[in-house]
PDB file of C-alpha atoms in Angstrom:
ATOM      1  CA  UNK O1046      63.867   8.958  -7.261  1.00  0.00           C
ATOM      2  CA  UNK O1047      64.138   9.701  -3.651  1.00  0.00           C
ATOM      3  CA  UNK O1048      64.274   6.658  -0.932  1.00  0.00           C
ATOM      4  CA  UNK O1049      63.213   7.594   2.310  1.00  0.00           C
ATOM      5  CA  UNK O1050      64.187   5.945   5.622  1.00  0.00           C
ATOM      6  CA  UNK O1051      62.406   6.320   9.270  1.00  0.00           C
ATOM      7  CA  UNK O1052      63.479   6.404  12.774  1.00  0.00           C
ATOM      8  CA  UNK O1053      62.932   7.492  15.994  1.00  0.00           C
ATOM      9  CA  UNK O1054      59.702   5.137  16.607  1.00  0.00           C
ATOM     10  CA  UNK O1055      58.844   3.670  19.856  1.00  0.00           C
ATOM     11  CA  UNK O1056      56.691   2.753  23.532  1.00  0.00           C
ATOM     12  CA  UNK O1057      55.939   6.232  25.614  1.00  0.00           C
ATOM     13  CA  UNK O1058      53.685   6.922  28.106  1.00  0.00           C
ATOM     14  CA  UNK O1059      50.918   9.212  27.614  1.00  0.00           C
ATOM     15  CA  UNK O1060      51.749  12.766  28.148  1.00  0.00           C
ATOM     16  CA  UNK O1061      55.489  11.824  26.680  1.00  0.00           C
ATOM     17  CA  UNK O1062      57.320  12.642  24.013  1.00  0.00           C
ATOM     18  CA  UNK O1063      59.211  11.278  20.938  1.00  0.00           C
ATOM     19  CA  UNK O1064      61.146  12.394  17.512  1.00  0.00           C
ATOM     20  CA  UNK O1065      60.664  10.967  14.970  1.00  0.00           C
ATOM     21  CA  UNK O1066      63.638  11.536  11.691  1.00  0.00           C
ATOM     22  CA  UNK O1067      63.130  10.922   8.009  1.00  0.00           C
ATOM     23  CA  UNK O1068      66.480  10.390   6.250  1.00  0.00           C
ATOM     24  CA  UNK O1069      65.714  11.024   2.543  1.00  0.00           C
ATOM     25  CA  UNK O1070      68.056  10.179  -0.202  1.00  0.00           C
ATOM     26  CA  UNK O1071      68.895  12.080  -3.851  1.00  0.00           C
ATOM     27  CA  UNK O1072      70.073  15.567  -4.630  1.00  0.00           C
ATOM     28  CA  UNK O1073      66.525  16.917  -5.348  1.00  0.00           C
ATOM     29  CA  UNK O1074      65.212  16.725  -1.876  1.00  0.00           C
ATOM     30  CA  UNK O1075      64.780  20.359  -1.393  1.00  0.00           C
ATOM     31  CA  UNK O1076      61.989  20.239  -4.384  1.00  0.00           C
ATOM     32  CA  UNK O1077      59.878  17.925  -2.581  1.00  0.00           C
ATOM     33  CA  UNK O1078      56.830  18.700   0.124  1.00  0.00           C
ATOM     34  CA  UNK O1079      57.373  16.528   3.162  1.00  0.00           C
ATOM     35  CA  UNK O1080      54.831  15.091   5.870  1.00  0.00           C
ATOM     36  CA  UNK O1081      54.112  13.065   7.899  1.00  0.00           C
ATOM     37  CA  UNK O1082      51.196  10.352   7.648  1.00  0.00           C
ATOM     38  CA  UNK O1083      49.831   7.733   9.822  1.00  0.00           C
ATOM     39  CA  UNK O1084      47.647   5.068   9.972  1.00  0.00           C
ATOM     40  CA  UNK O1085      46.433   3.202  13.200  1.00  0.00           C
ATOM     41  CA  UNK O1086      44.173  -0.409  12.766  1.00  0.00           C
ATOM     42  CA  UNK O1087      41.359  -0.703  10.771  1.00  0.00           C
ATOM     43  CA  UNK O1088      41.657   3.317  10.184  1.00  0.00           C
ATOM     44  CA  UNK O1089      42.981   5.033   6.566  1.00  0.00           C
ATOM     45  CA  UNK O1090      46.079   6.826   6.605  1.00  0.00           C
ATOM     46  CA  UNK O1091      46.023  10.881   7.920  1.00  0.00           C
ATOM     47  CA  UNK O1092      47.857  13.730   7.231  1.00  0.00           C
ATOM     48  CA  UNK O1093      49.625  14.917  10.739  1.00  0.00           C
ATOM     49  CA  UNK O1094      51.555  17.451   9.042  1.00  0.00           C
ATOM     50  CA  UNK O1095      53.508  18.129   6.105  1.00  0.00           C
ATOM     51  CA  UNK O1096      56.433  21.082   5.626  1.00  0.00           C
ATOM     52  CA  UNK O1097      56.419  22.512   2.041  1.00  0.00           C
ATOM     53  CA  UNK O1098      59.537  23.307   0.242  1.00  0.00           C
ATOM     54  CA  UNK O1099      59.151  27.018   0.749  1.00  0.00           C
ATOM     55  CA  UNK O1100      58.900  25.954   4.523  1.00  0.00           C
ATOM     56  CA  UNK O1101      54.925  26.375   5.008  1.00  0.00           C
ATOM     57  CA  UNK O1102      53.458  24.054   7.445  1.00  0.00           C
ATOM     58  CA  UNK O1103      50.469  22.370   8.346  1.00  0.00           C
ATOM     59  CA  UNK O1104      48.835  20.426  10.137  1.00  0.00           C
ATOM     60  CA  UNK O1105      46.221  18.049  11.616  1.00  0.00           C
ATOM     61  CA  UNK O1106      43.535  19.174  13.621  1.00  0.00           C
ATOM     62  CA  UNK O1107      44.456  16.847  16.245  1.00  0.00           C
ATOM     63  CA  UNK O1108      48.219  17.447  16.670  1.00  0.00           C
ATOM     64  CA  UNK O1109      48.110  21.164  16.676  1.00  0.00           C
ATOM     65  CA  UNK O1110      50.291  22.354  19.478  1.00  0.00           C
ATOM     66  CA  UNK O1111      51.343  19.226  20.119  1.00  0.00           C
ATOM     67  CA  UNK O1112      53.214  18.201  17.079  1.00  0.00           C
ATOM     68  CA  UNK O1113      55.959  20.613  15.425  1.00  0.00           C
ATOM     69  CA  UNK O1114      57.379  19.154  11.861  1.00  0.00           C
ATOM     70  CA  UNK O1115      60.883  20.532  10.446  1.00  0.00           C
ATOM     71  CA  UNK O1116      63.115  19.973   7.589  1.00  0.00           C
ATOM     72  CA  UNK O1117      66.984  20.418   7.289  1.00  0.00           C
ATOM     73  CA  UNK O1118      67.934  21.351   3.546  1.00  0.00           C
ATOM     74  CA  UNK O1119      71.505  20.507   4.513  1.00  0.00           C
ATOM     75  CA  UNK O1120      71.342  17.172   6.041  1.00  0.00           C
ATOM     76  CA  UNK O1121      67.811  16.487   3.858  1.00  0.00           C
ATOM     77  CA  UNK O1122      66.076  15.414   6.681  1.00  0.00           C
ATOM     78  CA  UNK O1123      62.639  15.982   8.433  1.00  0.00           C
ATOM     79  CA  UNK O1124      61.616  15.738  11.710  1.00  0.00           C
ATOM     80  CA  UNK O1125      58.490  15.123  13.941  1.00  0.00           C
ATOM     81  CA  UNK O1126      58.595  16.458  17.112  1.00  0.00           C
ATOM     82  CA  UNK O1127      56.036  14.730  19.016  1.00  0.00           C
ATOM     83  CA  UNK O1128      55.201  16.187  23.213  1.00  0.00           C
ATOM     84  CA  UNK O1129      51.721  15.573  25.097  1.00  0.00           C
ATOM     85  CA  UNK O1130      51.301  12.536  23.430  1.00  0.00           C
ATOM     86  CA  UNK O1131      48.344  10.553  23.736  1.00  0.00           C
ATOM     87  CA  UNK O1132      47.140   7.092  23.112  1.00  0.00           C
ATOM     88  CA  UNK O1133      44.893   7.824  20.434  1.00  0.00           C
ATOM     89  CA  UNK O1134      48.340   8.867  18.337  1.00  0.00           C
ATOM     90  CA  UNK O1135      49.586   5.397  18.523  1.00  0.00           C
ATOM     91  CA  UNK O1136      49.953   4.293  14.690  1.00  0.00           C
ATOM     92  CA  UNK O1137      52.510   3.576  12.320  1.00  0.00           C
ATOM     93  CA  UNK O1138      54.088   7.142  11.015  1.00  0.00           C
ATOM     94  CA  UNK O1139      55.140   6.844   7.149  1.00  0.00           C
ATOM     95  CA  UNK O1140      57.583   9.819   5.780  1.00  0.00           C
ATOM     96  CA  UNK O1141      56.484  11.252   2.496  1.00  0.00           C
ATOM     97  CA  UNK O1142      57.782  12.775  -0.396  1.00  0.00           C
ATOM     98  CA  UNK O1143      55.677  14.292  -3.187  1.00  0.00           C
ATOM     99  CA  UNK O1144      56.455  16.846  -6.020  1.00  0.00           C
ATOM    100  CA  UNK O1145      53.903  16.961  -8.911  1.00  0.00           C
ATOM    101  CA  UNK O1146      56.897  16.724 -11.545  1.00  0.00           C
ATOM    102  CA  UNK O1147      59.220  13.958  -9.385  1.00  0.00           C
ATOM    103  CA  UNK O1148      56.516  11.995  -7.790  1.00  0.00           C
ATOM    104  CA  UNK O1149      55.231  11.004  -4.487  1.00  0.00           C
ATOM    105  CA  UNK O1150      57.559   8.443  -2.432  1.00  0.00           C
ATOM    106  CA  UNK O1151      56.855   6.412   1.120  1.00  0.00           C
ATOM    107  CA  UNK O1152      59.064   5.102   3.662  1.00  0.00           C
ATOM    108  CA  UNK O1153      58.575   2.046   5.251  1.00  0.00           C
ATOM    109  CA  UNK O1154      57.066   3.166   8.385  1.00  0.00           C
ATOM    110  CA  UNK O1155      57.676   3.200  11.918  1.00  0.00           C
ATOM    111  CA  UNK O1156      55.550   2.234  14.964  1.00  0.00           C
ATOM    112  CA  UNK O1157      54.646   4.297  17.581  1.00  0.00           C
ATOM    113  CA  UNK O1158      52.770   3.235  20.798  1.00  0.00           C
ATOM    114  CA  UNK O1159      51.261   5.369  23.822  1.00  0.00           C
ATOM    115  CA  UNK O1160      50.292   3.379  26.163  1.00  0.00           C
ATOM    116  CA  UNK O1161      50.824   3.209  30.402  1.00  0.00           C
TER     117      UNK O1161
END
C-alpha cells in the first residue's frame, strides 16, 4: 500500500510559478507510474502529466512547455514544476500512484489558485 502526501499548493499570479511535491510512502515506490491530476469546479479530473517508472513522461495538451514532472527514486518523491501559469490551471492537484499488480492510490489534494 503506498500513502501519498501533497505540498507545495498555493495563490500566484498569472504568469508565476509554483512546485508542487508528492511525498509517497512504502518500499515499492519505484514500481509505480506517477502523475499528476486535477480537477477545477464543476469539471472531471485531467491528466497534467504522469512520469512512468522507466522515467517516460507525458503530458497534457495544455501544460506542455509549461509544466515539467520528475521523480526522485531515492527520496520517492515527485515533483510538478509549474512556470507561465495561468488562471485556467487553478484546481486542486491530486498525486497518483498506479501499478496494475499494486493498485492505484490518491493523495488528498492540494489547491492551487492563479489569480491577480
Amino acid at each position: 500500500q503506498v500513502q501519498l502526501v501533497e505540498s507545495g499548493g498555493g495563490l500566484v499570479q498569472p504568469g508565476g510559478s509554483l512546485r508542487l511535491s508528492c511525498a509517497a510512502s512504502g518500499s515499492t515506490f519505484r514500481l509505480y507510474t506517477m502523475g499528476w491530476y486535477r480537477q477545477a469546479p464543476g469539471k472531471q479530473r485531467e491528466l497534467v502529466a504522469a512520469i512512468s517508472n522507466g522515467g517516460s513522461t507525458n503530458y497534457a495538451d495544455s501544460v506542455k512547455g509549461r509544466f515539467t514532472i520528475s521523480r526522485d527514486i531515492a527520496k520517492n518523491t515527485v515533483n510538478l514544476q509549474m512556470n507561465s501559469l495561468k488562471p485556467e490551471d487553478t484546481a486542486v492537484y491530486f498525486c497518483n500512484a498506479r501499478n496494475f499488480a499494486y493498485g492505484n492510490y490518491w493523495g488528498q489534494g492540494t489547491q492551487v489558485t492563479v489569480s491577480s
